[in-house]
mmCIF file of C-alpha atoms in Angstrom:
data_model
loop_
_atom_site.group_PDB
_atom_site.id
_atom_site.type_symbol
_atom_site.label_atom_id
_atom_site.label_comp_id
_atom_site.label_asym_id
_atom_site.label_seq_id
_atom_site.Cartn_x
_atom_site.Cartn_y
_atom_site.Cartn_z
ATOM 1 C CA MET A 18 -1.838 -131.041 74.699
ATOM 2 C CA ASN A 19 -0.818 -134.633 75.339
ATOM 3 C CA ASN A 20 -0.345 -137.163 72.560
ATOM 4 C CA LYS A 21 -3.743 -138.885 72.945
ATOM 5 C CA LYS A 22 -5.625 -135.592 72.834
ATOM 6 C CA GLU A 23 -3.628 -134.465 69.814
ATOM 7 C CA LYS A 24 -4.401 -137.698 67.941
ATOM 8 C CA PHE A 25 -8.083 -137.312 68.832
ATOM 9 C CA ALA A 26 -8.079 -133.760 67.447
ATOM 10 C CA ARG A 27 -6.309 -134.835 64.240
ATOM 11 C CA PHE A 28 -8.776 -137.694 63.832
ATOM 12 C CA GLY A 29 -11.565 -135.125 64.164
ATOM 13 C CA ILE A 30 -10.145 -132.868 61.463
ATOM 14 C CA SER A 31 -9.716 -135.906 59.193
ATOM 15 C CA THR A 32 -13.341 -136.912 59.799
ATOM 16 C CA LYS A 33 -14.530 -133.469 58.733
ATOM 17 C CA GLY A 34 -12.485 -133.975 55.558
ATOM 18 C CA PHE A 35 -14.066 -137.393 55.041
ATOM 19 C CA VAL A 36 -17.571 -135.891 55.306
ATOM 20 C CA TYR A 37 -16.762 -133.183 52.745
ATOM 21 C CA CYS A 38 -15.163 -135.675 50.363
ATOM 22 C CA LEU A 39 -18.362 -137.733 50.453
ATOM 23 C CA ILE A 40 -20.553 -134.652 49.966
ATOM 24 C CA GLY A 41 -18.501 -133.722 46.915
ATOM 25 C CA ALA A 42 -18.306 -137.247 45.497
ATOM 26 C CA LEU A 43 -22.018 -138.037 45.917
ATOM 27 C CA THR A 44 -23.088 -134.703 44.419
ATOM 28 C CA LEU A 45 -20.611 -135.013 41.538
ATOM 29 C CA ALA A 46 -21.952 -138.469 40.735
ATOM 30 C CA ALA A 47 -25.530 -137.158 40.860
ATOM 31 C CA ALA A 48 -24.681 -134.257 38.550
ATOM 32 C CA PHE A 49 -23.558 -136.644 35.810
ATOM 33 C CA GLY A 50 -26.268 -139.252 36.393
ATOM 34 C CA MET A 51 -23.858 -141.809 37.780
ATOM 35 C CA GLY A 52 -25.863 -142.623 40.879
ATOM 36 C CA GLY A 53 -25.226 -140.662 44.032
ATOM 37 C CA LYS A 54 -27.377 -137.789 45.211
ATOM 38 C CA LYS A 55 -27.122 -134.135 46.076
ATOM 39 C CA ALA A 56 -25.890 -134.545 49.619
ATOM 40 C CA ASP A 57 -25.431 -132.495 52.742
ATOM 41 C CA SER A 58 -23.862 -133.686 56.008
ATOM 42 C CA ASP A 59 -27.027 -135.538 57.052
ATOM 43 C CA GLY A 60 -27.211 -137.137 53.614
ATOM 44 C CA VAL A 61 -23.670 -138.429 54.055
ATOM 45 C CA LEU A 62 -24.680 -140.042 57.344
ATOM 46 C CA SER A 63 -27.714 -141.649 55.699
ATOM 47 C CA THR A 64 -25.489 -143.025 52.924
ATOM 48 C CA LEU A 65 -23.073 -144.467 55.464
ATOM 49 C CA GLY A 66 -25.942 -146.034 57.395
ATOM 50 C CA ASP A 67 -27.156 -147.786 54.232
ATOM 51 C CA GLN A 68 -23.794 -149.507 53.659
ATOM 52 C CA PRO A 69 -22.793 -152.966 54.922
ATOM 53 C CA PHE A 70 -21.640 -152.515 58.508
ATOM 54 C CA GLY A 71 -23.342 -149.125 58.348
ATOM 55 C CA GLN A 72 -23.722 -148.792 62.099
ATOM 56 C CA ILE A 73 -19.992 -149.367 62.575
ATOM 57 C CA LEU A 74 -19.233 -146.703 59.955
ATOM 58 C CA LEU A 75 -21.625 -144.312 61.684
ATOM 59 C CA GLY A 76 -20.013 -145.043 65.034
ATOM 60 C CA ILE A 77 -16.510 -144.286 63.706
ATOM 61 C CA THR A 78 -17.774 -141.123 62.048
ATOM 62 C CA ALA A 79 -19.554 -139.995 65.222
ATOM 63 C CA LEU A 80 -16.365 -140.549 67.234
ATOM 64 C CA GLY A 81 -14.374 -138.547 64.693
ATOM 65 C CA LEU A 82 -16.894 -135.715 64.742
ATOM 66 C CA LEU A 83 -16.591 -135.595 68.534
ATOM 67 C CA GLY A 84 -12.840 -135.289 68.034
ATOM 68 C CA PHE A 85 -13.458 -132.229 65.865
ATOM 69 C CA VAL A 86 -15.822 -130.831 68.501
ATOM 70 C CA PHE A 87 -13.086 -131.300 71.091
ATOM 71 C CA TRP A 88 -10.567 -129.475 68.881
ATOM 72 C CA ARG A 89 -12.878 -126.522 68.205
ATOM 73 C CA PHE A 90 -13.704 -126.067 71.875
ATOM 74 C CA TYR A 91 -9.995 -126.402 72.699
ATOM 75 C CA GLN A 92 -9.254 -123.614 70.209
ATOM 76 C CA ALA A 93 -12.027 -121.462 71.646
ATOM 77 C CA ILE A 94 -11.195 -121.930 75.328
ATOM 78 C CA VAL A 95 -7.469 -122.659 75.594
ATOM 79 C CA ASP A 96 -6.471 -120.513 72.596
ATOM 80 C CA PRO A 97 -3.354 -122.515 71.569
ATOM 81 C CA GLU A 98 -2.707 -120.207 68.600
ATOM 82 C CA ASP A 99 -2.763 -117.073 70.777
ATOM 83 C CA ILE A 100 -5.638 -115.461 68.898
ATOM 84 C CA GLY A 101 -6.207 -113.205 71.875
ATOM 85 C CA SER A 102 -9.156 -111.561 73.592
ATOM 86 C CA ASP A 103 -9.545 -108.409 71.519
ATOM 87 C CA PHE A 104 -12.681 -107.949 69.407
ATOM 88 C CA LYS A 105 -11.330 -109.928 66.437
ATOM 89 C CA GLY A 106 -10.090 -112.698 68.724
ATOM 90 C CA ILE A 107 -13.400 -112.983 70.561
ATOM 91 C CA ILE A 108 -15.338 -113.185 67.282
ATOM 92 C CA THR A 109 -12.975 -115.888 66.001
ATOM 93 C CA ARG A 110 -13.296 -117.907 69.189
ATOM 94 C CA ILE A 111 -17.095 -117.584 69.122
ATOM 95 C CA GLY A 112 -16.913 -118.918 65.559
ATOM 96 C CA TYR A 113 -14.923 -121.917 66.805
ATOM 97 C CA SER A 114 -17.570 -122.551 69.463
ATOM 98 C CA LEU A 115 -20.421 -122.371 66.948
ATOM 99 C CA SER A 116 -18.533 -124.794 64.700
ATOM 100 C CA ALA A 117 -18.186 -127.155 67.672
ATOM 101 C CA VAL A 118 -21.928 -126.958 68.324
ATOM 102 C CA PHE A 119 -22.777 -127.687 64.670
ATOM 103 C CA TYR A 120 -20.520 -130.744 64.464
ATOM 104 C CA GLY A 121 -21.677 -131.849 67.896
ATOM 105 C CA LEU A 122 -25.248 -131.896 66.590
ATOM 106 C CA LEU A 123 -24.056 -133.848 63.558
ATOM 107 C CA ALA A 124 -22.357 -136.381 65.839
ATOM 108 C CA PHE A 125 -25.607 -136.640 67.824
ATOM 109 C CA THR A 126 -27.494 -137.300 64.567
ATOM 110 C CA ALA A 127 -25.046 -140.099 63.705
ATOM 111 C CA LEU A 128 -25.500 -141.678 67.144
ATOM 112 C CA LYS A 129 -29.278 -141.382 66.866
ATOM 113 C CA MET A 130 -29.158 -143.136 63.489
ATOM 114 C CA ILE A 131 -27.170 -146.002 65.026
ATOM 115 C CA PHE A 132 -29.916 -146.634 67.557
ATOM 116 C CA ASN A 133 -32.601 -146.189 64.892
ATOM 117 C CA GLY A 134 -31.013 -148.818 62.681
ATOM 118 C CA GLY A 135 -29.592 -146.301 60.182
ATOM 119 C CA ASN A 136 -32.740 -144.203 59.809
ATOM 120 C CA GLN A 137 -32.508 -140.552 60.645
ATOM 121 C CA GLY A 138 -36.174 -140.044 61.247
ATOM 122 C CA SER A 139 -38.048 -136.931 60.238
ATOM 123 C CA GLY A 140 -35.959 -134.342 58.405
ATOM 124 C CA GLY A 141 -36.461 -130.738 57.373
ATOM 125 C CA GLY A 142 -34.496 -129.410 60.323
ATOM 126 C CA ARG A 143 -33.444 -126.079 58.802
ATOM 127 C CA GLU A 144 -36.848 -125.362 57.262
ATOM 128 C CA SER A 145 -38.560 -126.333 60.525
ATOM 129 C CA ALA A 146 -36.287 -124.020 62.515
ATOM 130 C CA ILE A 147 -36.948 -121.124 60.123
ATOM 131 C CA SER A 148 -40.679 -121.834 60.224
ATOM 132 C CA THR A 149 -40.490 -121.612 64.017
ATOM 133 C CA LEU A 150 -38.607 -118.311 63.819
ATOM 134 C CA LEU A 151 -41.104 -116.875 61.335
ATOM 135 C CA SER A 152 -43.949 -117.666 63.729
ATOM 136 C CA LYS A 153 -42.394 -115.437 66.385
ATOM 137 C CA PRO A 154 -42.774 -111.668 66.761
ATOM 138 C CA TYR A 155 -40.273 -109.997 64.425
ATOM 139 C CA GLY A 156 -39.721 -113.450 62.915
ATOM 140 C CA GLN A 157 -38.736 -112.074 59.504
ATOM 141 C CA VAL A 158 -36.112 -109.897 61.169
ATOM 142 C CA LEU A 159 -34.720 -112.907 63.030
ATOM 143 C CA VAL A 160 -34.504 -114.967 59.842
ATOM 144 C CA GLY A 161 -32.870 -111.989 58.123
ATOM 145 C CA ILE A 162 -30.250 -111.923 60.876
ATOM 146 C CA LEU A 163 -29.654 -115.634 60.286
ATOM 147 C CA GLY A 164 -29.184 -114.908 56.591
ATOM 148 C CA ALA A 165 -26.642 -112.215 57.492
ATOM 149 C CA ILE A 166 -24.745 -114.732 59.640
ATOM 150 C CA PHE A 167 -24.554 -117.131 56.693
ATOM 151 C CA LEU A 168 -23.415 -114.258 54.478
ATOM 152 C CA GLY A 169 -20.656 -113.432 56.940
ATOM 153 C CA LYS A 170 -19.574 -117.064 56.954
ATOM 154 C CA ALA A 171 -19.508 -117.143 53.146
ATOM 155 C CA LEU A 172 -17.388 -113.991 52.974
ATOM 156 C CA TYR A 173 -15.029 -115.456 55.557
ATOM 157 C CA GLN A 174 -14.475 -118.517 53.333
ATOM 158 C CA PHE A 175 -13.467 -116.223 50.468
ATOM 159 C CA TYR A 176 -11.230 -114.289 52.848
ATOM 160 C CA ARG A 177 -9.551 -117.523 53.939
ATOM 161 C CA ALA A 178 -9.033 -118.464 50.289
ATOM 162 C CA TYR A 179 -7.520 -115.260 48.977
ATOM 163 C CA SER A 180 -6.011 -113.411 51.926
ATOM 164 C CA GLY A 181 -3.153 -115.912 52.224
ATOM 165 C CA LYS A 182 -4.269 -116.673 55.782
ATOM 166 C CA PHE A 183 -4.185 -120.455 55.357
ATOM 167 C CA LYS A 184 -1.137 -120.304 53.060
ATOM 168 C CA LYS A 185 1.206 -119.479 55.947
ATOM 169 C CA LYS A 186 0.164 -122.610 57.848
ATOM 170 C CA VAL A 187 0.700 -124.793 54.781
ATOM 171 C CA GLU A 188 4.145 -123.274 54.195
ATOM 172 C CA ALA A 189 5.021 -123.875 57.851
ATOM 173 C CA ALA A 190 4.574 -127.623 57.252
ATOM 174 C CA GLU A 191 7.700 -127.534 55.007
ATOM 175 C CA LEU A 192 6.285 -129.806 52.317
ATOM 176 C CA ASP A 193 7.974 -130.572 49.025
ATOM 177 C CA ASN A 194 7.459 -127.604 46.669
ATOM 178 C CA LYS A 195 5.261 -129.508 44.211
ATOM 179 C CA VAL A 196 3.188 -131.029 47.000
ATOM 180 C CA GLU A 197 2.857 -127.652 48.720
ATOM 181 C CA ARG A 198 1.657 -125.998 45.508
ATOM 182 C CA TRP A 199 -0.898 -128.775 44.971
ATOM 183 C CA VAL A 200 -2.138 -128.515 48.562
ATOM 184 C CA LEU A 201 -2.460 -124.735 48.272
ATOM 185 C CA ASN A 202 -4.501 -125.125 45.087
ATOM 186 C CA THR A 203 -6.891 -127.551 46.807
ATOM 187 C CA GLY A 204 -7.239 -124.996 49.610
ATOM 188 C CA TYR A 205 -8.040 -122.144 47.220
ATOM 189 C CA VAL A 206 -10.575 -124.239 45.320
ATOM 190 C CA GLY A 207 -12.067 -125.784 48.451
ATOM 191 C CA TYR A 208 -12.591 -122.561 50.378
ATOM 192 C CA THR A 209 -14.015 -120.885 47.259
ATOM 193 C CA ALA A 210 -16.505 -123.713 46.657
ATOM 194 C CA ARG A 211 -17.520 -123.684 50.306
ATOM 195 C CA GLY A 212 -17.991 -119.908 50.170
ATOM 196 C CA ILE A 213 -20.253 -120.202 47.124
ATOM 197 C CA VAL A 214 -22.443 -122.878 48.724
ATOM 198 C CA VAL A 215 -22.809 -120.956 51.995
ATOM 199 C CA GLY A 216 -23.481 -117.791 49.983
ATOM 200 C CA VAL A 217 -26.387 -119.528 48.225
ATOM 201 C CA ILE A 218 -27.699 -120.737 51.604
ATOM 202 C CA SER A 219 -27.557 -117.103 52.757
ATOM 203 C CA TYR A 220 -29.526 -116.011 49.679
ATOM 204 C CA LEU A 221 -32.195 -118.678 50.274
ATOM 205 C CA THR A 222 -32.461 -117.637 53.926
ATOM 206 C CA PHE A 223 -32.845 -113.957 53.002
ATOM 207 C CA HIS A 224 -35.517 -114.948 50.479
ATOM 208 C CA ALA A 225 -37.391 -116.826 53.215
ATOM 209 C CA ALA A 226 -37.169 -113.725 55.422
ATOM 210 C CA PHE A 227 -38.487 -111.363 52.753
ATOM 211 C CA THR A 228 -41.308 -113.662 51.641
ATOM 212 C CA ALA A 229 -42.119 -115.057 55.128
ATOM 213 C CA ASP A 230 -42.024 -118.498 53.504
ATOM 214 C CA SER A 231 -39.928 -121.146 55.249
ATOM 215 C CA ASP A 232 -40.142 -123.365 52.143
ATOM 216 C CA SER A 233 -37.867 -120.869 50.394
ATOM 217 C CA ALA A 234 -35.049 -121.627 52.819
ATOM 218 C CA GLY A 235 -32.678 -124.513 52.536
ATOM 219 C CA GLY A 236 -29.325 -126.014 53.313
ATOM 220 C CA THR A 237 -26.564 -127.545 51.240
ATOM 221 C CA LYS A 238 -28.823 -129.831 49.169
ATOM 222 C CA GLU A 239 -31.119 -126.938 48.271
ATOM 223 C CA ALA A 240 -28.068 -124.814 47.431
ATOM 224 C CA PHE A 241 -26.906 -127.549 45.027
ATOM 225 C CA SER A 242 -30.344 -127.656 43.374
ATOM 226 C CA PHE A 243 -30.338 -123.850 43.052
ATOM 227 C CA LEU A 244 -26.899 -123.885 41.428
ATOM 228 C CA GLN A 245 -27.928 -126.609 38.978
ATOM 229 C CA ASN A 246 -31.235 -124.937 38.094
ATOM 230 C CA GLU A 247 -29.752 -121.458 37.674
ATOM 231 C CA PHE A 248 -26.310 -122.181 36.235
ATOM 232 C CA GLY A 249 -26.408 -125.733 34.928
ATOM 233 C CA THR A 250 -24.945 -129.148 35.640
ATOM 234 C CA ILE A 251 -21.359 -128.210 34.791
ATOM 235 C CA VAL A 252 -21.304 -125.477 37.444
ATOM 236 C CA LEU A 253 -22.799 -127.873 39.994
ATOM 237 C CA ALA A 254 -20.130 -130.436 39.131
ATOM 238 C CA ILE A 255 -17.354 -127.844 39.538
ATOM 239 C CA ILE A 256 -18.666 -126.803 42.968
ATOM 240 C CA ALA A 257 -19.019 -130.451 44.036
ATOM 241 C CA ALA A 258 -15.440 -131.116 42.937
ATOM 242 C CA GLY A 259 -14.408 -128.048 44.933
ATOM 243 C CA LEU A 260 -15.985 -129.452 48.079
ATOM 244 C CA PHE A 261 -14.169 -132.733 47.477
ATOM 245 C CA ALA A 262 -10.954 -130.697 47.237
ATOM 246 C CA TYR A 263 -11.829 -129.016 50.526
ATOM 247 C CA GLY A 264 -12.210 -132.437 52.127
ATOM 248 C CA PHE A 265 -8.799 -133.477 50.816
ATOM 249 C CA PHE A 266 -7.332 -130.244 52.189
ATOM 250 C CA MET A 267 -8.731 -131.156 55.614
ATOM 251 C CA PHE A 268 -6.855 -134.474 55.451
ATOM 252 C CA VAL A 269 -3.618 -132.628 54.767
ATOM 253 C CA LYS A 270 -4.418 -130.151 57.517
ATOM 254 C CA ALA A 271 -4.995 -133.006 59.968
ATOM 255 C CA ARG A 272 -1.614 -134.488 59.097
ATOM 256 C CA TYR A 273 0.581 -131.422 59.085
ATOM 257 C CA ARG A 274 -0.929 -128.507 61.003
ATOM 258 C CA SER A 275 0.417 -127.593 64.420
ATOM 259 C CA ILE A 276 -1.902 -128.613 67.266
ATOM 260 C CA GLY A 277 0.271 -127.919 70.301
ATOM 261 C CA ILE A 278 0.017 -125.288 73.012
#
């Protein structure tokens, strides 16, 4: 990978970290009544669009997200880490591709907001998609499958946190011992928080499947509300702080991880 492509990929990973830091910071502020709001990725884009020079901020963010899309597709197609083409490798590379699609859609949303003057337009994307699925034959089964996919993603976050899988890459960066320990802790906390949020999204999706009610489904914002309603503000604040830690970990990852062939 040449130098320009590598910088573009690192910029993309940093932008993902920036988005997660804002999700965590906005939600943490909302939890303690200090302004802010329970935010998902779209909410972050709306917040950026409301700032002075909002369209410029959205443009930079969209460019960064496209850098992350490029990196994920590069991982999936070129396989620079030699993941392989066995069953586990294929599943991992499909996961990279799906991640690229998700962040590509987020980049498209940012670009659309630029041309709409910072307004996203009508929302409810996840609920609308689930409502569409429920209207189809075997719709509840399809939504149940979607819930299972989210569950698999949540379990994978916990696996990343506690299997030591990401630890090897951090150790390979040869950081100072204190810095390395701090970075590893942000990784543990970040992946755990992300796993909890995606796990709640899975639960809400399963509930929508069982009740045939798309209003029961939800994304990150609804997961935050569920956590606050069921477990209290302190738990919500801890999870939000964990997502901020995940964002910081992405910054470190962008700086130090290997991105060559």
